[in-house]
Structures are given as structure tokens and as C-alpha cells.
mmCIF file of C-alpha atoms in Angstrom:
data_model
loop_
_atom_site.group_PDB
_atom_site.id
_atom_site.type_symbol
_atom_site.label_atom_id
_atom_site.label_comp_id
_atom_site.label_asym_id
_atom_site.label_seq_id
_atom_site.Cartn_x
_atom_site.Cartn_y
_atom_site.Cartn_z
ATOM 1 C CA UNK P 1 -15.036 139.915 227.320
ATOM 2 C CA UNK P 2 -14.558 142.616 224.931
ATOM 3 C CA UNK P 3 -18.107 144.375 225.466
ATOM 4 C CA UNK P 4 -17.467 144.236 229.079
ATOM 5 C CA UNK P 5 -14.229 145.853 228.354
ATOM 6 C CA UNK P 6 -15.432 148.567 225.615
ATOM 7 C CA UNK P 7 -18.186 149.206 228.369
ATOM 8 C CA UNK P 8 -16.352 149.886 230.920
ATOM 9 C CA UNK P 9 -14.139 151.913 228.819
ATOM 10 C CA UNK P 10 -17.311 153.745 228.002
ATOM 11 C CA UNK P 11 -18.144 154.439 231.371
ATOM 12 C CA UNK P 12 -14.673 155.798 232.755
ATOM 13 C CA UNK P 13 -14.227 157.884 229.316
ATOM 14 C CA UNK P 14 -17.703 159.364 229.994
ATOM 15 C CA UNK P 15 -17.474 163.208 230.573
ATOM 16 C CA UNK P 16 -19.784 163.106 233.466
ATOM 17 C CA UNK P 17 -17.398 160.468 235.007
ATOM 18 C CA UNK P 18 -21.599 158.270 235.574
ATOM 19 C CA UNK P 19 -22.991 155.603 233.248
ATOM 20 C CA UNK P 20 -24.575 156.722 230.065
ATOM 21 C CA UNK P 21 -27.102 153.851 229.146
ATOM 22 C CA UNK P 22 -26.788 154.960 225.507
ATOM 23 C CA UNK P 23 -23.303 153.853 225.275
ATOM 24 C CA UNK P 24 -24.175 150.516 226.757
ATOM 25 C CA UNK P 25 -26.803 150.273 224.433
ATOM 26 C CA UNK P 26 -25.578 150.736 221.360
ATOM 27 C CA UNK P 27 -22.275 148.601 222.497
ATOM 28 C CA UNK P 28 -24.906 145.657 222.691
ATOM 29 C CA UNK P 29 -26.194 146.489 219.504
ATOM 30 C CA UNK P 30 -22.569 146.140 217.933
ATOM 31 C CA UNK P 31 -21.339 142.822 219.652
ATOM 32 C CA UNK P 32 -25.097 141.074 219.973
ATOM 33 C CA UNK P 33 -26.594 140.855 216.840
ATOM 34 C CA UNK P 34 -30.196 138.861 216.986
ATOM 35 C CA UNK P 35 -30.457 136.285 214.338
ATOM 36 C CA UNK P 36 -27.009 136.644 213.269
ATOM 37 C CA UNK P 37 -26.398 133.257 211.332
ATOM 38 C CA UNK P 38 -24.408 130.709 213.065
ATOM 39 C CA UNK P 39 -23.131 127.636 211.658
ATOM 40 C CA UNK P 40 -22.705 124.330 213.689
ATOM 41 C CA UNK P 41 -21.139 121.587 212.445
ATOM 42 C CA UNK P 42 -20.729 118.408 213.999
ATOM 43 C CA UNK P 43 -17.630 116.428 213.712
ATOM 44 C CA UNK P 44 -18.090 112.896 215.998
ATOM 45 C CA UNK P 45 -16.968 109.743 214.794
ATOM 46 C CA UNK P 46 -18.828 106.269 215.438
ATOM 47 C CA UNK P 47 -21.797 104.515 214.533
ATOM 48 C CA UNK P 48 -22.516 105.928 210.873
ATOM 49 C CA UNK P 49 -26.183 107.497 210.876
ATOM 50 C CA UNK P 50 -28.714 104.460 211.304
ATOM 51 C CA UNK P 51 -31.578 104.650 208.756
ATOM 52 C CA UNK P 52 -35.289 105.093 209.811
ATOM 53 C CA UNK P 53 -37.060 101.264 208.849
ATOM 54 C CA UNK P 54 -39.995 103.109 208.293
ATOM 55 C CA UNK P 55 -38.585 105.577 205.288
ATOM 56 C CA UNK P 56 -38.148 103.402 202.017
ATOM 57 C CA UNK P 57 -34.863 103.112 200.630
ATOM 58 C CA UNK P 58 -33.535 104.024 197.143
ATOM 59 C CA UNK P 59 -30.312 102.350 197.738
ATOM 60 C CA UNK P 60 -29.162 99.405 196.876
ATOM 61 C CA UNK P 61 -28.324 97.968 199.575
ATOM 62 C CA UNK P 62 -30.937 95.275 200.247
ATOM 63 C CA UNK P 63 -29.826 93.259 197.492
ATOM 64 C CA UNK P 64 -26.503 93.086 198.533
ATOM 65 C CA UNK P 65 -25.524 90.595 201.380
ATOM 66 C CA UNK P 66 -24.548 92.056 204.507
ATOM 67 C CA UNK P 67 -20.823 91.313 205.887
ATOM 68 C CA UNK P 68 -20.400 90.844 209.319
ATOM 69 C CA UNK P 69 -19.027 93.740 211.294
ATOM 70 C CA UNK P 70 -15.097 93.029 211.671
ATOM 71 C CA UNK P 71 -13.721 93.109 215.193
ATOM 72 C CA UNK P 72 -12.057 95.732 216.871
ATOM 73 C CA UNK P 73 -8.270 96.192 216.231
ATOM 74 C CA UNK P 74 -6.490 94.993 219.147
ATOM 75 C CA UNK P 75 -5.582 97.850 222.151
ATOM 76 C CA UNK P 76 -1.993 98.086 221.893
ATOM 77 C CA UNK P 77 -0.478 98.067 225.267
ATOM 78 C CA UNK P 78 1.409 101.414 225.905
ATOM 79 C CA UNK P 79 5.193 101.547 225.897
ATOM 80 C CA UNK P 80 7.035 101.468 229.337
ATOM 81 C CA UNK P 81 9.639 103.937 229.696
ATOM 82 C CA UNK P 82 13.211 102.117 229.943
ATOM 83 C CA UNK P 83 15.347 105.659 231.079
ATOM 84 C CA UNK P 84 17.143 105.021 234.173
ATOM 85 C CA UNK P 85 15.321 108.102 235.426
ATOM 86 C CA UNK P 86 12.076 106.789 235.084
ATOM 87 C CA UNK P 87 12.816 103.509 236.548
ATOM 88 C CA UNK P 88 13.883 105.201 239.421
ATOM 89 C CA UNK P 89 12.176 108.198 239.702
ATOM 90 C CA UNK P 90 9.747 108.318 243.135
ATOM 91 C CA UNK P 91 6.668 106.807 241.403
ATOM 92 C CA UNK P 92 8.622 104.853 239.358
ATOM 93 C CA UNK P 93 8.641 100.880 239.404
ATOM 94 C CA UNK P 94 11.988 100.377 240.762
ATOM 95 C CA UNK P 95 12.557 101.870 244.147
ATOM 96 C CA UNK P 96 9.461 99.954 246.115
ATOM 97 C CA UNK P 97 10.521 96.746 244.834
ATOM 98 C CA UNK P 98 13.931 97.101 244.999
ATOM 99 C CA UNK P 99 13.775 98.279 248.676
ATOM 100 C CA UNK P 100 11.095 95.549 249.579
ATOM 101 C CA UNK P 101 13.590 92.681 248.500
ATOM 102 C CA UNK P 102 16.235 93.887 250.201
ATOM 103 C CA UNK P 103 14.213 94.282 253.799
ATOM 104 C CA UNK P 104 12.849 90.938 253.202
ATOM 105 C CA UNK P 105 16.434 89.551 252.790
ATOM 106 C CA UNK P 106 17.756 91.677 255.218
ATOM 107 C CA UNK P 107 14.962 91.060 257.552
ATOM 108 C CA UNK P 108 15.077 86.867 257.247
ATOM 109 C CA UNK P 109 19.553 87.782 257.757
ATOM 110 C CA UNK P 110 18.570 89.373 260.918
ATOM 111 C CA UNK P 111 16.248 86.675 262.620
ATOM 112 C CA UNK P 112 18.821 84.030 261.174
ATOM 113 C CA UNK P 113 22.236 85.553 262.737
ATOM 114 C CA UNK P 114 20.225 86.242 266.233
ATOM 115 C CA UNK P 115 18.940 82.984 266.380
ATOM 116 C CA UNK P 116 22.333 81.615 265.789
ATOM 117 C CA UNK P 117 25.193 83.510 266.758
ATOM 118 C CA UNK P 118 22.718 85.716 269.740
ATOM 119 C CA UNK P 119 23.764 88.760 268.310
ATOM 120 C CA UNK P 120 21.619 91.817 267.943
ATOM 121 C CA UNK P 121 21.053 93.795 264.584
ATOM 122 C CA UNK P 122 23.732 96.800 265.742
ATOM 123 C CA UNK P 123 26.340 94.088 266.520
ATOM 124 C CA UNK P 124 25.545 92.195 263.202
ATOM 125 C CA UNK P 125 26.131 95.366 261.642
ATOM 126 C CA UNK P 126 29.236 96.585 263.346
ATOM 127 C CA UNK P 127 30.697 92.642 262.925
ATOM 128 C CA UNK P 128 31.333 92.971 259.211
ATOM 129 C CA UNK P 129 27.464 93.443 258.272
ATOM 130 C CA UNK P 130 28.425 96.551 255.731
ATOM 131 C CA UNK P 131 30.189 94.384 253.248
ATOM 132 C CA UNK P 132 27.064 92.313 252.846
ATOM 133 C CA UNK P 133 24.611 94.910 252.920
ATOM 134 C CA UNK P 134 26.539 96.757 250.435
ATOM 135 C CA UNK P 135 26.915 93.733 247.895
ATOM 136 C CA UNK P 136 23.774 91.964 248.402
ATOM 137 C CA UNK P 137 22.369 95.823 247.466
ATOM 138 C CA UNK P 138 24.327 96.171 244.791
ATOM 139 C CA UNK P 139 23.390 92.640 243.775
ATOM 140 C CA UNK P 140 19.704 93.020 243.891
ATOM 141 C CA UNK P 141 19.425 95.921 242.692
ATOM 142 C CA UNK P 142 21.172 95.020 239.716
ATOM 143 C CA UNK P 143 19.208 91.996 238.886
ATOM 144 C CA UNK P 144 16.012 94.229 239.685
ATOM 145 C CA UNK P 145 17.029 96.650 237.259
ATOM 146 C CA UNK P 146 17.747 94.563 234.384
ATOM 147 C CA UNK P 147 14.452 93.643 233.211
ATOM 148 C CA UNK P 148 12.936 96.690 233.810
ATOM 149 C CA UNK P 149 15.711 98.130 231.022
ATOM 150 C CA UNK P 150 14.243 95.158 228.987
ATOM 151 C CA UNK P 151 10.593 96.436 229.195
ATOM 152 C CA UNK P 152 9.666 93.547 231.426
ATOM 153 C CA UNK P 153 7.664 94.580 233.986
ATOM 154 C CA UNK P 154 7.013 92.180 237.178
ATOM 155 C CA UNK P 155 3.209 92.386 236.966
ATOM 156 C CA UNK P 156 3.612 90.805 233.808
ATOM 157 C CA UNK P 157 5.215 88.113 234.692
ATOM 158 C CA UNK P 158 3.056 87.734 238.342
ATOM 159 C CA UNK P 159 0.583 84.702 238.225
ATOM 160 C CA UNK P 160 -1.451 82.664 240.651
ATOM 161 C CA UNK P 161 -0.257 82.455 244.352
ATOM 162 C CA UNK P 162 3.298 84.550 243.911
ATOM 163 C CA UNK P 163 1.974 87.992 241.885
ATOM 164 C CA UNK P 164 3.584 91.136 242.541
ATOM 165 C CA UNK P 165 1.179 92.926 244.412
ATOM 166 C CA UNK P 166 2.331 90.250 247.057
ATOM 167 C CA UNK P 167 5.436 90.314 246.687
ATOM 168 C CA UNK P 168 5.286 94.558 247.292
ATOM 169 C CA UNK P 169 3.176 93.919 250.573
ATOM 170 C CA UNK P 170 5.529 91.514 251.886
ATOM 171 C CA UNK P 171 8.113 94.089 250.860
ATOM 172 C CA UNK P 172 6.378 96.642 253.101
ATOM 173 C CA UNK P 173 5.984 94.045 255.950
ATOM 174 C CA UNK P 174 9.947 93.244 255.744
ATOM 175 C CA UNK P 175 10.681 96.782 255.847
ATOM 176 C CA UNK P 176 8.103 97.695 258.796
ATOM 177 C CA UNK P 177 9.348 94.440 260.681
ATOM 178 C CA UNK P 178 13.147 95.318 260.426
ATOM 179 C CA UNK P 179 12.431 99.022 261.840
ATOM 180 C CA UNK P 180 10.341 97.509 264.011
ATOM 181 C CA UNK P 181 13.013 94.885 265.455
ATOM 182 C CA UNK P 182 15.933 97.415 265.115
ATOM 183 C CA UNK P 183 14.042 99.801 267.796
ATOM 184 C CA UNK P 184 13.034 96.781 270.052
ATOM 185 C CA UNK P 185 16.567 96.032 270.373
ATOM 186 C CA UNK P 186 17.922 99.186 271.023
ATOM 187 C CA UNK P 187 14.998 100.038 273.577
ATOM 188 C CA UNK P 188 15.428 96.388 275.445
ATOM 189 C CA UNK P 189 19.322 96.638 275.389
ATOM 190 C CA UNK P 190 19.153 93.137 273.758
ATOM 191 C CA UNK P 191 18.488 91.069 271.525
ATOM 192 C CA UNK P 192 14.522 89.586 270.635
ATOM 193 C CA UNK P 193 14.707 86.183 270.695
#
């Protein structure tokens, strides 16, 4: 970079305003320097240097009995972030799951009141629904949020048939399926079932 600088320099500062290849030249000289001693060192850590079976050895070594190599130290697990902002932030673990169980309890409320009372999801809604959606949100989301302050994360605590990559894709079923029934009713002018 700097002899492509100092040559151009050369070149505009040139009384003849053209390229003088002596300039250039001698610049090269300067910053390129053949057989100019360079050091290399290497640094990488690992396997120590294996000896050559071949090349006798003035250690002592072979009299000494060899220890088995000791096994690797465990890998630590890294630390989950407990900051309400990072619970919640848009990639965070909170707002997926959190939204999924409340469409999944709000989608198994809808199907329940319409099969029972024949009401639609706008009349549920305008009957008084607010007050439960507002507390069974504030509920869930609560008792969401309370491990994940702890450091306990659901996939974790997810084995065999119930893990927590199914419980997030029935999440996004619930929500789809509550959209879903909230625009059939309002096209049809009715209820679904």
C-alpha cells in the first residue's frame, strides 16, 4: 500500500506530469528487498511433535512407563442470558413460546365455547372474552417467564414424546388455526361448527 502510494506520488510530482520508470524503480528497490530475512514462527497448540521411530532416542523415556492419556475436560455448557431483554428480545426464547401457548389455549377456548354456547369467536370476544384473554395472558406469560429468569430452558427439560420442538409447532398450528377460524367466521357470517 505504501509503494503504490509513494508511486503514484512519484508520478503526479513528476515535472513532465508522465511516468518516469526510474522512480518506480528505485521505489521497488526501497520497499522489496530480495533475501531480506524473515522470521516465521509458529505458535499452534495440540499434539506435541511426534518423534520419528526410526531416529534413536537419547531420552529417557523408554524406561519409564507410559500413563494413559487423561480425558478431555468436560465442555462447559455456555451461560443463558437471564435479562428480561434477552428473554424477550425477537430471537429470544420467550416470545414464540409464550405466544404458541396462548393460541393453543385460546384456540381449544374457541372450539369449546362454539360447540357449546354456538357463539362465534367476535361474539365470544365482545361477551366478556377480554377479561380472560387478558388474565390467562398475564398468567402464562408469567409462569413462562419464570424459569427462563431461573436459567431453565424448556429444551432442557423436553424428553421423549412431549419435547419442545413440539410443543413450538403445535404453537404455530394453534396460532395459524385461530387466524384461520377467526377469518372463516367473519367471511361465512357464522359460526364453523
Amino acid at each position: 500500500m505504501a509503494t503504490a502510494s509513494f508511486n503514484m506520488q512519484s508520478v503526479l510530482a513528476a515535472p513532465s506530469g508522465g511516468l518516469i520508470s526510474r522512480n518506480i524503480r528505485n521505489t521497488n528497490q526501497l520497499f522489496f528487498k530480495r533475501n531480506a530475512p524473515v522470521g516465521v514462527r509458529c505458535m499452534a497448540q495440540g499434539d506435541p511433535i511426534k518423534e520419528d521411530p526410526s531416529v534413536p532416542s537419547t531420552s529417557t523415556s523408554a524406561a519409564q512407563p507410559q500413563m494413559p492419556p487423561s480425558p478431555p475436560p468436560p465442555v462447559s455448557k455456555p451461560k443463558v442470558s437471564t435479562k428480561f431483554g434477552d428473554l424477550l428480545a425477537f430471537s429470544g426464547p420467550a416470545p414464540e413460546r409464550i405466544n404458541g401457548r396462548l393460541a393453543m389455549v385460546g384456540f381449544v377456548a374457541a372450539i369449546a365455547v362454539e360447540l357449546s354456547k354456538g357463539e362465534n369467536v367476535f361474539a365470544q370476544i365482545s361477551d366478556g372474552g377480554v377479561g380472560w384473554f387478558l388474565g390467562t395472558t398475564a398468567l402464562l406469560t408469567l409462569a413462562s417467564m419464570v424459569p427462563l429468569f431461573k436459567g431453565i430452558r424448556a429444551e432442557a427439560k423436553s424428553k421423549g414424546f412431549m419435547t419442545s420442538d413440539a410443543e413450538l409447532w403445535n404453537g404455530r398450528f394453534a396460532m395459524l388455526g385461530l387466524v384461520a377460524l377467526a377469518f372463516t367466521e367473519y367471511v361465512t357470517g357464522g359460526t364453523l361448527v
